[in-house]
Amino acid sequence: MKVKPGRIAPGAFGHTRGTVKRNYAVMPPEGIMDSYLPRWERTVVRFQAAPQLGARFAQAVLEIAEGGGTREAFSDELERLIYVLQGSVELTVEGAASRLDLEGYAFLPPNTRFSVRNIGTGEARVLGIKKPYESIGLPPPDLIISKRSDLEKINHNGTEGRTWEHLLPYGDMRFDMELNILSFAPGTHFPDVETHIMEHGLYMLEGQGMYLLDQDWHEVWKDDFIWMGPFCPQLFYPTGWETSAYLLYKDVNRDVSFG
């Protein structure tokens, strides 16, 4: 096989499923390097999306060792989602503590003072999403603390085998983002290739499948991350024998920006 000058063909070393393009990115977990932040102790932060990528939000997996977490409670102008992927954490909001176990989650409105602590045995893994809140004059969204098992599975358009679980109140104009879990039974798929204004951050919770991004197909697995910029053509279908599901962030309920 001929190799272009300056290029090395994929082989035993240096091969990856990951790619970063102008309007999308695919990131397997093994290629995301560790970061450490001053507000967190005994915690590895693995950033998946950030403004440096072209995203208008930030997303990361926090790997919190036993007893680790935030050094102290803090607040800022960002809104946040915290979703537990593994283990148990104690979330304290404005002095009130709640336990979040596997698939527990919390939405924190902007200017909410909070702290997080791993209270389980072994490492806790927490998915975190944050962004500046875009106010339109309505009261700010409320604090939400819940768990996946409390969510209703909804079929929005009659497609058998494809369901939504809404982590945030659907259609509530106070929220400038949606957070949904989409599940696909074997043999299901998007009814169309979607091309729309919403930006997405997608974390594979379970299963596997093929994702069309722009004009390229990518195989994705549990724990993979996908960023989709606005108007990126997209379609998914599962390829395993069991249900595939992913947690999906997208921006909604706001007009176009000319800034």
GROMACS .gro file of C-alpha atoms in nm:
model
  259
    1MET     CA    1   0.000   0.000   0.000
    2LYS     CA    2   0.139   0.337  -0.097
    3VAL     CA    3   0.164   0.598   0.177
    4LYS     CA    4   0.166   0.969   0.099
    5PRO     CA    5   0.484   1.151   0.208
    6GLY     CA    6   0.451   1.272   0.566
    7ARG     CA    7   0.162   1.036   0.642
    8ILE     CA    8   0.172   0.704   0.829
    9ALA     CA    9  -0.089   0.439   0.759
   10PRO     CA   10  -0.296   0.327   1.063
   11GLY     CA   11  -0.148   0.021   1.228
   12ALA     CA   12  -0.082  -0.127   1.569
   13PHE     CA   13   0.001   0.221   1.701
   14GLY     CA   14  -0.171   0.553   1.646
   15HIS     CA   15  -0.509   0.425   1.529
   16THR     CA   16  -0.823   0.594   1.662
   17ARG     CA   17  -1.195   0.614   1.590
   18GLY     CA   18  -1.183   0.974   1.704
   19THR     CA   19  -1.209   1.268   1.467
   20VAL     CA   20  -1.258   1.644   1.492
   21LYS     CA   21  -1.414   1.824   1.196
   22ARG     CA   22  -1.543   2.175   1.137
   23ASN     CA   23  -1.900   2.090   1.239
   24TYR     CA   24  -1.873   1.768   1.439
   25ALA     CA   25  -1.643   1.557   1.654
   26VAL     CA   26  -1.635   1.193   1.766
   27MET     CA   27  -1.436   1.120   2.082
   28PRO     CA   28  -1.381   0.770   2.223
   29PRO     CA   29  -1.305   0.786   2.597
   30GLU     CA   30  -0.958   0.636   2.571
   31GLY     CA   31  -0.826   0.936   2.378
   32ILE     CA   32  -0.952   1.211   2.611
   33MET     CA   33  -0.668   1.326   2.832
   34ASP     CA   34  -0.697   1.418   3.200
   35SER     CA   35  -0.736   1.770   3.338
   36TYR     CA   36  -0.724   1.894   3.699
   37LEU     CA   37  -0.914   2.196   3.828
   38PRO     CA   38  -0.849   2.407   4.140
   39ARG     CA   39  -1.208   2.382   4.265
   40TRP     CA   40  -1.200   2.000   4.262
   41GLU     CA   41  -0.984   1.764   4.467
   42ARG     CA   42  -0.905   1.397   4.397
   43THR     CA   43  -1.092   1.443   4.069
   44VAL     CA   44  -0.986   1.384   3.709
   45VAL     CA   45  -1.178   1.596   3.458
   46ARG     CA   46  -1.202   1.472   3.099
   47PHE     CA   47  -1.338   1.752   2.879
   48GLN     CA   48  -1.545   1.641   2.581
   49ALA     CA   49  -1.676   1.976   2.457
   50ALA     CA   50  -1.572   2.337   2.516
   51PRO     CA   51  -1.574   2.670   2.331
   52GLN     CA   52  -1.225   2.585   2.202
   53LEU     CA   53  -1.392   2.308   1.999
   54GLY     CA   54  -1.649   2.547   1.857
   55ALA     CA   55  -1.921   2.449   2.105
   56ARG     CA   56  -2.131   2.700   2.298
   57PHE     CA   57  -2.137   2.476   2.605
   58ALA     CA   58  -1.888   2.265   2.801
   59GLN     CA   59  -1.920   1.896   2.882
   60ALA     CA   60  -1.691   1.667   3.080
   61VAL     CA   61  -1.677   1.338   3.267
   62LEU     CA   62  -1.554   1.382   3.624
   63GLU     CA   63  -1.378   1.080   3.774
   64ILE     CA   64  -1.403   1.137   4.150
   65ALA     CA   65  -1.197   0.920   4.384
   66GLU     CA   66  -1.337   0.805   4.719
   67GLY     CA   67  -1.389   1.110   4.938
   68GLY     CA   68  -1.311   1.348   4.654
   69GLY     CA   69  -1.519   1.626   4.503
   70THR     CA   70  -1.539   2.003   4.523
   71ARG     CA   71  -1.302   2.165   4.773
   72GLU     CA   72  -1.587   2.388   4.894
   73ALA     CA   73  -1.929   2.507   4.783
   74PHE     CA   74  -1.932   2.765   4.505
   75SER     CA   75  -2.166   2.935   4.261
   76ASP     CA   76  -2.134   3.123   3.933
   77GLU     CA   77  -2.352   3.246   3.647
   78LEU     CA   78  -2.355   2.911   3.465
   79GLU     CA   79  -2.639   2.659   3.460
   80ARG     CA   80  -2.545   2.293   3.502
   81LEU     CA   81  -2.654   1.934   3.466
   82ILE     CA   82  -2.496   1.665   3.685
   83TYR     CA   83  -2.569   1.302   3.588
   84VAL     CA   84  -2.424   1.003   3.777
   85LEU     CA   85  -2.268   0.740   3.549
   86GLN     CA   86  -2.113   0.529   3.827
   87GLY     CA   87  -2.110   0.525   4.208
   88SER     CA   88  -2.281   0.761   4.450
   89VAL     CA   89  -2.230   1.129   4.528
   90GLU     CA   90  -2.372   1.374   4.777
   91LEU     CA   91  -2.491   1.695   4.616
   92THR     CA   92  -2.536   1.987   4.854
   93VAL     CA   93  -2.737   2.280   4.718
   94GLU     CA   94  -2.769   2.597   4.927
   95GLY     CA   95  -2.688   2.388   5.237
   96ALA     CA   96  -2.937   2.104   5.169
   97ALA     CA   97  -2.779   1.763   5.093
   98SER     CA   98  -2.917   1.500   4.851
   99ARG     CA   99  -2.779   1.159   4.758
  100LEU     CA  100  -2.745   1.083   4.387
  101ASP     CA  101  -2.687   0.720   4.294
  102LEU     CA  102  -2.643   0.563   3.950
  103GLU     CA  103  -2.861   0.749   3.695
  104GLY     CA  104  -2.948   1.018   3.947
  105TYR     CA  105  -2.921   1.371   3.819
  106ALA     CA  106  -2.964   1.738   3.906
  107PHE     CA  107  -3.023   2.055   3.708
  108LEU     CA  108  -2.870   2.359   3.879
  109PRO     CA  109  -2.997   2.702   3.772
  110PRO     CA  110  -2.743   2.984   3.739
  111ASN     CA  111  -2.612   3.138   4.063
  112THR     CA  112  -2.686   2.819   4.259
  113ARG     CA  113  -2.434   2.748   4.536
  114PHE     CA  114  -2.345   2.377   4.539
  115SER     CA  115  -2.086   2.116   4.627
  116VAL     CA  116  -2.030   1.752   4.525
  117ARG     CA  117  -1.868   1.471   4.725
  118ASN     CA  118  -1.811   1.102   4.645
  119ILE     CA  119  -1.975   0.916   4.933
  120GLY     CA  120  -1.952   0.566   4.788
  121THR     CA  121  -1.680   0.303   4.778
  122GLY     CA  122  -1.462   0.320   4.470
  123GLU     CA  123  -1.461   0.583   4.201
  124ALA     CA  124  -1.767   0.787   4.112
  125ARG     CA  125  -1.810   0.901   3.751
  126VAL     CA  126  -2.028   1.206   3.690
  127LEU     CA  127  -2.122   1.366   3.359
  128GLY     CA  128  -2.126   1.745   3.383
  129ILE     CA  129  -2.270   1.995   3.135
  130LYS     CA  130  -2.253   2.372   3.184
  131LYS     CA  131  -2.325   2.686   2.985
  132PRO     CA  132  -2.419   3.052   3.031
  133TYR     CA  133  -2.793   3.091   3.079
  134GLU     CA  134  -2.971   3.293   2.810
  135SER     CA  135  -3.243   3.492   2.985
  136ILE     CA  136  -3.550   3.621   2.799
  137GLY     CA  137  -3.713   3.798   3.093
  138LEU     CA  138  -3.894   3.497   3.239
  139PRO     CA  139  -3.821   3.375   3.593
  140PRO     CA  140  -3.514   3.146   3.596
  141PRO     CA  141  -3.566   2.769   3.584
  142ASP     CA  142  -3.612   2.576   3.907
  143LEU     CA  143  -3.370   2.337   4.072
  144ILE     CA  144  -3.440   1.977   3.968
  145ILE     CA  145  -3.312   1.670   4.154
  146SER     CA  146  -3.439   1.338   4.019
  147LYS     CA  147  -3.339   1.001   3.871
  148ARG     CA  148  -3.385   0.825   3.539
  149SER     CA  149  -3.621   0.561   3.678
  150ASP     CA  150  -3.874   0.835   3.756
  151LEU     CA  151  -3.890   0.956   3.395
  152GLU     CA  152  -4.167   0.861   3.155
  153LYS     CA  153  -4.067   0.702   2.822
  154ILE     CA  154  -4.241   0.893   2.544
  155ASN     CA  155  -4.282   0.817   2.175
  156HIS     CA  156  -4.319   1.159   2.013
  157ASN     CA  157  -4.387   1.076   1.649
  158GLY     CA  158  -4.514   0.721   1.637
  159THR     CA  159  -4.180   0.559   1.552
  160GLU     CA  160  -4.195   0.217   1.716
  161GLY     CA  161  -3.896   0.130   1.932
  162ARG     CA  162  -3.761   0.487   1.968
  163THR     CA  163  -3.837   0.672   2.294
  164TRP     CA  164  -3.750   0.995   2.473
  165GLU     CA  165  -3.698   1.050   2.845
  166HIS     CA  166  -3.707   1.423   2.927
  167LEU     CA  167  -3.477   1.518   3.213
  168LEU     CA  168  -3.610   1.876   3.204
  169PRO     CA  169  -3.973   1.991   3.162
  170TYR     CA  170  -4.053   1.963   2.792
  171GLY     CA  171  -4.170   2.288   2.632
  172ASP     CA  172  -4.096   2.508   2.937
  173MET     CA  173  -3.970   2.833   2.782
  174ARG     CA  174  -3.770   2.924   3.091
  175PHE     CA  175  -3.518   2.659   2.987
  176ASP     CA  176  -3.274   2.737   2.705
  177MET     CA  177  -3.169   2.374   2.667
  178GLU     CA  178  -3.314   2.025   2.654
  179LEU     CA  179  -3.160   1.717   2.811
  180ASN     CA  180  -3.311   1.392   2.687
  181ILE     CA  181  -3.229   1.023   2.688
  182LEU     CA  182  -3.310   0.866   2.351
  183SER     CA  183  -3.342   0.488   2.336
  184PHE     CA  184  -3.343   0.273   2.021
  185ALA     CA  185  -3.458  -0.087   2.008
  186PRO     CA  186  -3.275  -0.309   1.757
  187GLY     CA  187  -3.392  -0.237   1.404
  188THR     CA  188  -3.507   0.121   1.469
  189HIS     CA  189  -3.358   0.442   1.330
  190PHE     CA  190  -3.423   0.810   1.264
  191PRO     CA  191  -3.706   0.849   1.011
  192ASP     CA  192  -3.502   1.113   0.825
  193VAL     CA  193  -3.154   1.262   0.807
  194GLU     CA  194  -3.193   1.567   1.031
  195THR     CA  195  -3.036   1.904   0.950
  196HIS     CA  196  -3.138   2.180   1.192
  197ILE     CA  197  -3.020   2.475   1.397
  198MET     CA  198  -2.974   2.296   1.730
  199GLU     CA  199  -2.624   2.219   1.858
  200HIS     CA  200  -2.585   1.879   2.028
  201GLY     CA  201  -2.368   1.704   2.281
  202LEU     CA  202  -2.426   1.326   2.281
  203TYR     CA  203  -2.299   1.074   2.536
  204MET     CA  204  -2.354   0.703   2.466
  205LEU     CA  205  -2.502   0.545   2.778
  206GLU     CA  206  -2.548   0.193   2.648
  207GLY     CA  207  -2.526  -0.013   2.333
  208GLN     CA  208  -2.367   0.067   1.999
  209GLY     CA  209  -2.462   0.190   1.655
  210MET     CA  210  -2.376   0.381   1.339
  211TYR     CA  211  -2.396   0.760   1.329
  212LEU     CA  212  -2.409   0.968   1.013
  213LEU     CA  213  -2.238   1.303   1.073
  214ASP     CA  214  -2.225   1.541   0.779
  215GLN     CA  215  -2.133   1.296   0.497
  216ASP     CA  216  -1.942   1.043   0.712
  217TRP     CA  217  -2.049   0.726   0.896
  218HIS     CA  218  -1.898   0.651   1.238
  219GLU     CA  219  -1.936   0.346   1.461
  220VAL     CA  220  -2.005   0.450   1.820
  221TRP     CA  221  -2.006   0.257   2.147
  222LYS     CA  222  -2.093   0.301   2.515
  223ASP     CA  223  -1.905   0.598   2.668
  224ASP     CA  224  -1.829   0.761   2.330
  225PHE     CA  225  -1.902   1.133   2.292
  226ILE     CA  226  -2.025   1.319   1.984
  227TRP     CA  227  -2.042   1.695   1.932
  228MET     CA  228  -2.268   1.813   1.650
  229GLY     CA  229  -2.256   2.176   1.544
  230PRO     CA  230  -2.564   2.360   1.416
  231PHE     CA  231  -2.696   2.229   1.083
  232CYS     CA  232  -2.477   1.919   1.085
  233PRO     CA  233  -2.666   1.641   0.896
  234GLN     CA  234  -2.721   1.349   1.134
  235LEU     CA  235  -2.882   1.006   1.159
  236PHE     CA  236  -2.844   0.710   1.397
  237TYR     CA  237  -2.933   0.344   1.393
  238PRO     CA  238  -2.834   0.077   1.651
  239THR     CA  239  -2.630  -0.225   1.548
  240GLY     CA  240  -2.633  -0.442   1.859
  241TRP     CA  241  -2.880  -0.703   1.982
  242GLU     CA  242  -2.987  -0.489   2.277
  243THR     CA  243  -3.131  -0.139   2.319
  244SER     CA  244  -2.893   0.150   2.258
  245ALA     CA  245  -2.937   0.478   2.443
  246TYR     CA  246  -2.767   0.814   2.466
  247LEU     CA  247  -2.796   1.131   2.673
  248LEU     CA  248  -2.847   1.428   2.442
  249TYR     CA  249  -2.796   1.798   2.512
  250LYS     CA  250  -2.934   2.057   2.270
  251ASP     CA  251  -3.007   2.428   2.279
  252VAL     CA  252  -3.376   2.522   2.235
  253ASN     CA  253  -3.644   2.787   2.294
  254ARG     CA  254  -3.434   3.085   2.185
  255ASP     CA  255  -3.430   3.294   1.867
  256VAL     CA  256  -3.129   3.315   1.636
  257SER     CA  257  -2.836   3.527   1.751
  258PHE     CA  258  -2.684   3.798   1.532
  259GLY     CA  259  -2.400   3.871   1.775
   0.00000   0.00000   0.00000
